[in-house]
Amino acid sequence: MDFLLAIGIAIFAGLFLTRFTSRLHLPDVTSYLLAGLLIGPLCLGRLGLPYVGFSSFEFIEEMGLICDVALGFIAFAIGNEFRLSSLKQIGRQATIIAIFQALSATALVDVALLVLHLFLGDKLPVTTCIILGAIATATAPAATLMVINQYKAKGPLTSILLPIVALDDAVGLIVFAVSTGIAKALNSGHISLISVLVNPLLEITLSLGLGALLGWIFSTTEKFFHSRSKRLSLAIAFVFLSSGFSMMHFSLPGGVEIGFSSLLVCMMCGTIFCNLCDFSEEIMYRTDRWTAPLYVLFFVLSGAELDLRVFADLAVVGIGILYIVARSTGKILGAGISAKFTHCEDTICKYLGITLLPQAGVALGMSVAVAAQFGAEGAIIRNITLFSVLIYELVGPLLTKMALTRAGEIVPTPKDNRGII
């Protein structure tokens, strides 16, 4: 199956399944993930029939560039939520909540898994506990954004949710980099200040700086074009540029590694552009409309790469269940406590934590990096992450919809009542 046929089949399968799942009032993102599972290597793809499904996980990995681009557009869109006009109202609250709920999830997962380590011993190393705690910080911005866009959610909870999700990934990247540095130090018996602190801080700082530079260039060059189509094309070009530049990596003497986070670069590019360009709202709106098929493809591919074989390993399932419970508790309690501390509205205090449960792209990216660096231990971490992502991505979007509905920020329409969204 070539790439063009694969792309067409994936988009068609995702869209077609929504005609059935909408009758159950499920979010579209859940439908896309289920479609990916159905046409994935372990379901229809296993039949070996031409042009029916994805035949192997290796083939899906070859389409990883599409996922990278989609995540770039998602991060760019989230940058729209960091307008100074709105940040003056919720900036302090969003920052405190984002940091506290992320660290709460890390702390609870670390404690729960370390207690389990006392019983399992070497089957669950301390380093595995530390890394899984770091991965627990990540929240899936794509799933949250899709639910908000689909149901046109609007209100205090929605306004503070997207900045928190964006900041959450920044916090997560720092915690993950520090945790993997500590894990490497424990395995080698030598703690390096550079790997634990310097490299993570460099990645965050340089990513934000590169994104800011690209955003300034984008806002400056956009003024030379007056055609709507050309302005849209330029916006798309800068998202591709941001994603491409973020793949650069340099090694310096002394163990210093210079790398970039695609999510942070694209998010900062969107943030600077939205605050400098007078007509940025129109451009962002048109960009969102253009990327709709790309988002469908991204989630179908995400569903297809979920390996259901992780259920065969009872140890992975058991650790995965504990991880899910501890992370969910940390997110919900952390968000609720910090929201009350910052004097947020009651609906935010009550429902914010539930909307932060989805987990996908960033967590999977972290697990891939760990699998490449930690060998057999990394493979176990990836399997546990895959198991949790499978559960979170199938249930998380639905919980996000329920939370936003109960908060009064999703208003049912006549179409919703007929079940033909």
Coordinates of C-alpha atoms in Angstrom, one line a residue:
M1 CA 0.0 0.0 0.0
D2 CA 1.6 3.3 -1.0
F3 CA 1.4 6.5 1.1
L4 CA -1.3 8.2 -0.9
L5 CA -3.7 5.3 -0.7
A6 CA -2.9 4.9 3.0
I7 CA -3.7 8.6 3.7
G8 CA -7.0 8.3 1.8
I9 CA -8.1 5.1 3.5
A10 CA -7.2 6.6 7.0
I11 CA -9.1 9.8 6.5
F12 CA -12.1 8.0 5.0
A13 CA -12.2 5.4 7.8
G14 CA -12.0 8.1 10.5
L15 CA -14.7 10.2 9.0
F16 CA -17.0 7.3 8.2
L17 CA -16.9 5.9 11.7
T18 CA -18.1 9.2 13.1
R19 CA -21.5 8.5 11.5
F20 CA -21.9 5.5 13.9
T21 CA -20.2 6.8 17.1
S22 CA -22.0 10.1 16.9
R23 CA -25.2 8.2 17.8
L24 CA -23.5 7.4 21.1
H25 CA -22.6 11.0 21.5
L26 CA -18.9 10.2 21.4
P27 CA -16.3 12.9 20.5
D28 CA -14.9 12.7 17.0
V29 CA -11.4 12.2 18.3
T30 CA -12.5 8.9 19.9
S31 CA -14.0 7.8 16.6
Y32 CA -10.7 8.5 14.8
L33 CA -8.7 6.5 17.3
L34 CA -11.1 3.6 17.1
A35 CA -10.9 3.8 13.3
G36 CA -7.1 3.6 13.6
L37 CA -7.4 0.5 15.7
L38 CA -9.7 -1.2 13.2
I39 CA -7.5 -0.6 10.2
G40 CA -4.3 -1.2 12.2
P41 CA -1.9 -4.1 11.9
L42 CA -3.6 -6.1 14.6
C43 CA -7.2 -5.9 13.1
L44 CA -8.0 -5.5 9.4
G45 CA -4.4 -5.0 8.5
R46 CA -3.7 -8.5 9.8
L47 CA -5.9 -10.0 7.1
G48 CA -3.3 -9.1 4.5
L49 CA -5.9 -7.8 2.0
P50 CA -4.7 -5.0 -0.3
Y51 CA -5.9 -1.5 0.4
V52 CA -7.9 -2.5 3.5
G53 CA -5.7 -1.6 6.4
F54 CA -2.1 -0.9 7.6
S55 CA -0.1 -4.1 7.3
S56 CA 2.6 -3.4 9.8
F57 CA 3.7 -1.0 12.6
E58 CA 6.8 -0.3 10.6
F59 CA 4.7 1.1 7.8
I60 CA 2.9 3.4 10.3
E61 CA 6.3 4.6 11.7
E62 CA 7.3 5.6 8.1
M63 CA 4.4 8.0 8.1
G64 CA 5.7 9.6 11.3
L65 CA 6.5 12.8 9.4
I66 CA 2.7 13.4 9.1
C67 CA 2.3 13.2 12.8
D68 CA 5.2 15.6 13.4
V69 CA 3.6 18.2 11.1
A70 CA 0.2 17.7 12.7
L71 CA 1.6 18.2 16.2
G72 CA 3.3 21.4 14.8
F73 CA 0.0 22.8 13.7
I74 CA -1.6 21.8 17.0
A75 CA 1.1 23.6 19.0
F76 CA 0.9 26.6 16.6
A77 CA -2.9 26.8 17.3
I78 CA -2.4 26.6 21.0
G79 CA -0.1 29.7 20.7
N80 CA -3.2 31.6 19.8
E81 CA -4.3 31.2 23.5
F82 CA -1.4 33.2 24.8
R83 CA -2.6 36.6 23.7
L84 CA -1.5 39.3 26.2
S85 CA -5.0 40.6 26.4
S86 CA -6.2 37.3 27.9
L87 CA -3.1 36.4 29.8
K88 CA -3.5 39.5 31.9
Q89 CA -6.6 37.9 33.3
I90 CA -5.6 34.2 33.6
G91 CA -1.8 34.2 33.1
R92 CA -0.9 33.9 36.8
Q93 CA -3.6 31.3 37.4
A94 CA -2.8 29.2 34.4
T95 CA 0.9 29.2 35.3
I96 CA 0.4 28.1 38.9
I97 CA -2.1 25.5 38.0
A98 CA -0.1 24.1 35.2
I99 CA 3.0 23.6 37.3
F100 CA 1.2 22.3 40.4
Q101 CA -1.0 19.7 38.7
A102 CA 1.9 18.4 36.6
L103 CA 4.2 18.0 39.6
S104 CA 1.3 16.5 41.6
A105 CA 0.9 13.8 38.9
T106 CA 4.6 13.1 39.0
A107 CA 4.8 12.9 42.8
L108 CA 1.9 10.5 43.1
V109 CA 3.1 8.2 40.3
D110 CA 6.6 8.1 41.7
V111 CA 5.3 7.3 45.2
A112 CA 2.8 4.6 44.0
L113 CA 5.4 2.9 41.8
L114 CA 8.2 3.1 44.4
V115 CA 5.9 1.3 46.9
L116 CA 5.2 -1.3 44.2
H117 CA 8.9 -1.6 43.7
L118 CA 9.3 -2.8 47.3
F119 CA 7.2 -5.9 46.3
L120 CA 8.4 -6.5 42.8
G121 CA 12.1 -5.6 43.2
D122 CA 14.1 -5.7 40.0
K123 CA 11.0 -6.4 37.9
L124 CA 10.2 -2.7 38.5
P125 CA 13.5 -0.8 38.8
V126 CA 13.7 2.6 40.6
T127 CA 14.7 4.3 37.4
T128 CA 11.6 3.0 35.7
C129 CA 9.5 4.5 38.4
I130 CA 11.2 7.9 38.1
I131 CA 10.8 8.0 34.3
L132 CA 7.2 7.0 34.4
G133 CA 6.6 9.7 36.9
A134 CA 8.0 12.3 34.5
I135 CA 5.9 10.9 31.6
A136 CA 2.8 11.4 33.8
T137 CA 3.1 15.1 33.5
A138 CA 2.2 15.2 29.8
T139 CA -1.3 16.0 28.6
A140 CA -2.5 15.6 25.0
P141 CA -3.2 19.1 23.6
A142 CA -4.5 17.6 20.4
A143 CA -7.3 15.6 21.9
T144 CA -8.4 18.6 24.1
L145 CA -8.3 21.0 21.2
M146 CA -10.3 18.7 19.0
V147 CA -13.1 18.4 21.6
I148 CA -13.2 22.1 22.2
N149 CA -13.3 22.9 18.4
Q150 CA -15.9 20.2 17.6
Y151 CA -18.4 21.4 20.2
K152 CA -17.4 25.1 20.1
A153 CA -16.9 25.1 23.8
K154 CA -16.7 28.6 25.3
G155 CA -16.4 29.8 28.9
P156 CA -14.0 30.3 31.8
L157 CA -13.0 26.6 31.9
T158 CA -12.2 26.5 28.2
S159 CA -10.3 29.8 28.4
I160 CA -7.9 28.6 31.1
L161 CA -7.7 25.0 29.9
L162 CA -5.7 25.6 26.7
P163 CA -3.0 27.8 28.2
I164 CA -2.6 25.2 31.0
V165 CA -2.3 22.3 28.5
A166 CA 0.4 24.3 26.6
L167 CA 2.3 25.2 29.8
D168 CA 1.9 21.6 31.0
D169 CA 4.0 20.4 28.1
A170 CA 6.8 22.9 28.9
V171 CA 6.8 21.7 32.5
G172 CA 6.7 18.1 31.3
L173 CA 9.7 18.5 29.1
I174 CA 11.7 19.9 31.9
V175 CA 10.7 17.2 34.4
F176 CA 11.3 14.5 31.8
A177 CA 14.8 15.7 30.9
V178 CA 15.8 16.0 34.5
S179 CA 14.3 12.6 35.4
T180 CA 16.0 10.8 32.5
G181 CA 19.3 12.5 33.5
I182 CA 18.9 11.2 37.1
A183 CA 18.0 7.7 35.7
K184 CA 21.1 7.6 33.6
A185 CA 23.2 8.7 36.5
L186 CA 21.7 6.0 38.7
N187 CA 22.4 3.3 36.1
S188 CA 26.0 4.5 35.5
G189 CA 26.7 5.4 39.1
H190 CA 27.8 8.9 38.1
I191 CA 25.6 12.0 38.4
S192 CA 26.2 14.7 35.8
L193 CA 25.0 18.2 36.5
I194 CA 25.0 18.9 32.7
S195 CA 22.6 16.1 31.8
V196 CA 20.3 16.8 34.8
L197 CA 20.0 20.6 34.6
V198 CA 22.0 22.2 31.8
N199 CA 20.7 20.3 28.8
P200 CA 17.0 20.5 29.8
L201 CA 17.2 24.3 30.5
L202 CA 19.1 24.8 27.2
E203 CA 16.4 22.9 25.3
I204 CA 13.6 24.9 26.8
T205 CA 15.3 28.3 26.4
L206 CA 16.5 27.7 22.9
S207 CA 13.2 26.4 21.7
L208 CA 11.4 29.4 23.0
G209 CA 14.0 31.7 21.5
L210 CA 13.8 30.0 18.1
G211 CA 10.0 30.1 18.1
A212 CA 10.0 33.8 19.0
L213 CA 12.4 34.6 16.2
L214 CA 10.3 32.7 13.6
G215 CA 7.1 34.3 15.0
W216 CA 8.6 37.8 14.6
I217 CA 9.8 37.0 11.0
F218 CA 6.4 35.6 10.2
S219 CA 4.5 38.6 11.5
T220 CA 6.9 40.9 9.6
T221 CA 6.7 39.2 6.2
E222 CA 2.9 38.6 6.5
K223 CA 2.3 42.3 6.1
F224 CA 3.7 42.2 2.5
F225 CA 0.9 40.0 1.4
H226 CA -2.7 41.1 1.0
S227 CA -4.3 38.0 -0.6
R228 CA -6.0 35.7 1.9
S229 CA -4.8 32.6 0.2
K230 CA -1.2 33.8 0.2
R231 CA -1.3 34.8 3.8
L232 CA -2.7 31.3 4.6
S233 CA 0.1 29.7 2.5
L234 CA 2.7 31.7 4.4
A235 CA 1.3 30.6 7.8
I236 CA 1.5 27.0 6.7
A237 CA 5.0 27.6 5.4
F238 CA 6.1 28.9 8.8
V239 CA 4.6 26.0 10.7
F240 CA 6.7 23.7 8.4
L241 CA 9.8 25.8 9.0
S242 CA 9.2 25.7 12.7
S243 CA 8.9 21.9 12.7
G244 CA 11.9 21.5 10.5
F245 CA 14.2 23.8 12.4
S246 CA 13.2 22.1 15.7
M247 CA 14.7 18.8 14.4
M248 CA 18.2 20.3 14.6
H249 CA 20.6 18.8 17.1
F250 CA 24.1 19.6 18.1
S251 CA 26.6 18.0 20.4
L252 CA 29.2 20.2 22.2
P253 CA 32.3 19.3 24.2
G254 CA 31.7 18.4 27.9
G255 CA 28.5 16.5 27.2
V256 CA 26.4 19.5 26.4
E257 CA 23.5 18.7 24.0
I258 CA 21.7 21.4 22.0
G259 CA 18.2 20.3 20.9
F260 CA 14.8 21.8 20.3
S261 CA 11.3 20.9 21.2
S262 CA 8.9 21.0 18.2
L263 CA 5.9 21.7 20.4
L264 CA 7.6 24.7 22.1
V265 CA 9.0 26.1 18.9
C266 CA 5.7 26.0 17.1
M267 CA 3.7 27.2 20.1
M268 CA 6.0 30.2 20.6
C269 CA 5.9 31.0 16.9
G270 CA 2.1 31.2 17.1
T271 CA 2.2 33.2 20.3
I272 CA 4.5 35.9 19.0
F273 CA 2.6 36.1 15.7
C274 CA -0.8 36.5 17.4
N275 CA 0.5 39.3 19.6
L276 CA 2.3 41.2 16.8
C277 CA 0.0 40.8 13.8
D278 CA -3.2 42.9 13.7
F279 CA -5.1 40.4 11.5
S280 CA -3.8 37.2 13.2
E281 CA -7.3 36.1 14.3
E282 CA -8.4 35.7 10.7
I283 CA -5.2 33.8 9.8
M284 CA -5.5 31.5 12.7
Y285 CA -9.1 30.8 11.9
R286 CA -8.3 29.9 8.3
T287 CA -5.3 27.8 9.4
D288 CA -7.6 25.7 11.7
R289 CA -10.0 25.1 8.8
W290 CA -7.2 24.0 6.5
T291 CA -5.7 21.6 9.0
A292 CA -9.0 19.7 9.7
P293 CA -8.2 16.7 7.5
L294 CA -4.6 16.6 8.9
Y295 CA -6.0 16.3 12.4
V296 CA -8.2 13.4 11.3
L297 CA -5.2 11.6 9.8
F298 CA -3.1 12.3 12.9
F299 CA -5.6 10.7 15.2
V300 CA -6.3 7.7 13.0
L301 CA -2.5 7.0 12.7
S302 CA -2.2 7.4 16.5
G303 CA -4.9 4.8 17.0
A304 CA -3.3 2.5 14.4
E305 CA 0.0 2.5 16.2
L306 CA -1.5 1.5 19.6
D307 CA -0.2 -2.0 20.2
L308 CA -3.0 -4.1 21.7
R309 CA -0.5 -6.9 22.5
V310 CA 0.5 -5.0 25.6
F311 CA -2.6 -6.5 27.2
A312 CA -0.9 -10.0 27.0
D313 CA 1.7 -9.0 29.6
L314 CA 0.0 -9.0 33.0
A315 CA 2.9 -7.1 34.7
V316 CA 2.5 -4.3 32.1
V317 CA -1.3 -4.2 32.7
G318 CA -0.9 -4.2 36.5
I319 CA 1.7 -1.4 36.5
G320 CA -0.3 0.4 33.8
I321 CA -3.4 0.4 35.9
L322 CA -1.6 1.7 39.0
Y323 CA 0.1 4.4 36.8
I324 CA -3.3 5.5 35.4
V325 CA -4.9 5.6 38.8
A326 CA -2.0 7.6 40.4
R327 CA -1.7 10.0 37.5
S328 CA -5.4 10.7 37.3
T329 CA -5.6 11.3 41.0
G330 CA -2.6 13.6 40.8
K331 CA -4.0 15.6 37.9
I332 CA -7.5 16.0 39.4
L333 CA -6.3 16.8 43.0
G334 CA -3.5 19.0 41.8
A335 CA -5.7 21.0 39.5
G336 CA -8.5 21.3 42.0
I337 CA -6.3 22.4 44.9
S338 CA -4.3 25.0 42.8
A339 CA -7.5 26.3 41.2
K340 CA -8.9 27.0 44.6
F341 CA -5.6 28.6 45.8
T342 CA -5.7 31.0 42.8
H343 CA -9.4 31.8 43.4
C344 CA -10.8 30.3 40.2
E345 CA -14.5 29.9 39.6
D346 CA -16.2 26.9 41.1
T347 CA -16.7 25.2 37.7
I348 CA -12.9 25.4 37.1
C349 CA -12.1 24.0 40.5
K350 CA -14.5 21.1 40.0
Y351 CA -14.0 20.1 36.4
L352 CA -10.5 21.2 35.3
G353 CA -8.7 18.1 36.5
I354 CA -10.9 15.8 34.4
T355 CA -10.1 17.7 31.2
L356 CA -6.4 17.2 31.8
L357 CA -6.5 13.4 31.7
P358 CA -6.0 12.7 27.9
Q359 CA -2.4 11.6 27.1
A360 CA -1.0 10.8 23.7
G361 CA 1.6 12.4 21.4
V362 CA 4.0 14.0 23.9
A363 CA 3.9 10.9 26.2
L364 CA 4.5 8.6 23.3
G365 CA 7.4 10.8 22.1
M366 CA 9.0 10.6 25.6
S367 CA 8.6 6.8 25.6
V368 CA 10.2 6.4 22.2
A369 CA 13.2 8.5 23.4
V370 CA 13.4 6.3 26.5
A371 CA 13.2 3.1 24.5
A372 CA 16.1 4.2 22.4
Q373 CA 18.3 5.1 25.4
F374 CA 17.5 2.4 28.0
G375 CA 17.3 -0.9 26.1
A376 CA 15.1 -3.5 27.7
E377 CA 14.0 -1.2 30.5
G378 CA 13.1 1.4 28.0
A379 CA 10.9 -1.2 26.1
I380 CA 9.0 -1.9 29.3
I381 CA 8.4 1.8 29.9
R382 CA 7.2 2.2 26.3
N383 CA 4.7 -0.7 26.7
I384 CA 3.4 0.7 30.0
T385 CA 3.0 4.1 28.3
L386 CA 1.2 2.5 25.3
F387 CA -1.2 0.8 27.6
S388 CA -2.0 4.0 29.4
V389 CA -2.3 6.0 26.2
L390 CA -4.7 3.4 24.8
I391 CA -7.0 3.8 27.9
Y392 CA -6.6 7.6 28.1
E393 CA -7.2 8.3 24.5
L394 CA -10.3 6.2 24.3
V395 CA -11.8 7.5 27.5
G396 CA -10.1 10.9 28.0
P397 CA -11.9 12.9 25.2
L398 CA -15.3 11.6 26.3
L399 CA -14.5 12.7 29.9
T400 CA -13.4 16.1 28.6
K401 CA -16.7 16.5 26.7
M402 CA -18.6 15.5 29.9
A403 CA -16.7 17.9 32.1
L404 CA -17.2 20.9 29.6
T405 CA -20.9 20.0 29.3
R406 CA -21.5 19.9 33.0
A407 CA -19.6 23.2 33.4
G408 CA -22.1 24.7 31.0
E409 CA -19.6 25.4 28.2
I410 CA -20.9 22.9 25.7
V411 CA -24.5 23.6 24.8
P412 CA -26.3 20.7 23.1
T413 CA -27.7 21.5 19.7
P414 CA -30.7 19.9 17.9
K415 CA -28.2 17.8 15.9
D416 CA -26.7 16.5 19.1
N417 CA -30.1 15.4 20.2
R418 CA -30.7 13.5 17.0
G419 CA -27.3 11.9 17.3
I420 CA -26.1 12.9 13.9
I421 CA -23.3 15.3 14.7

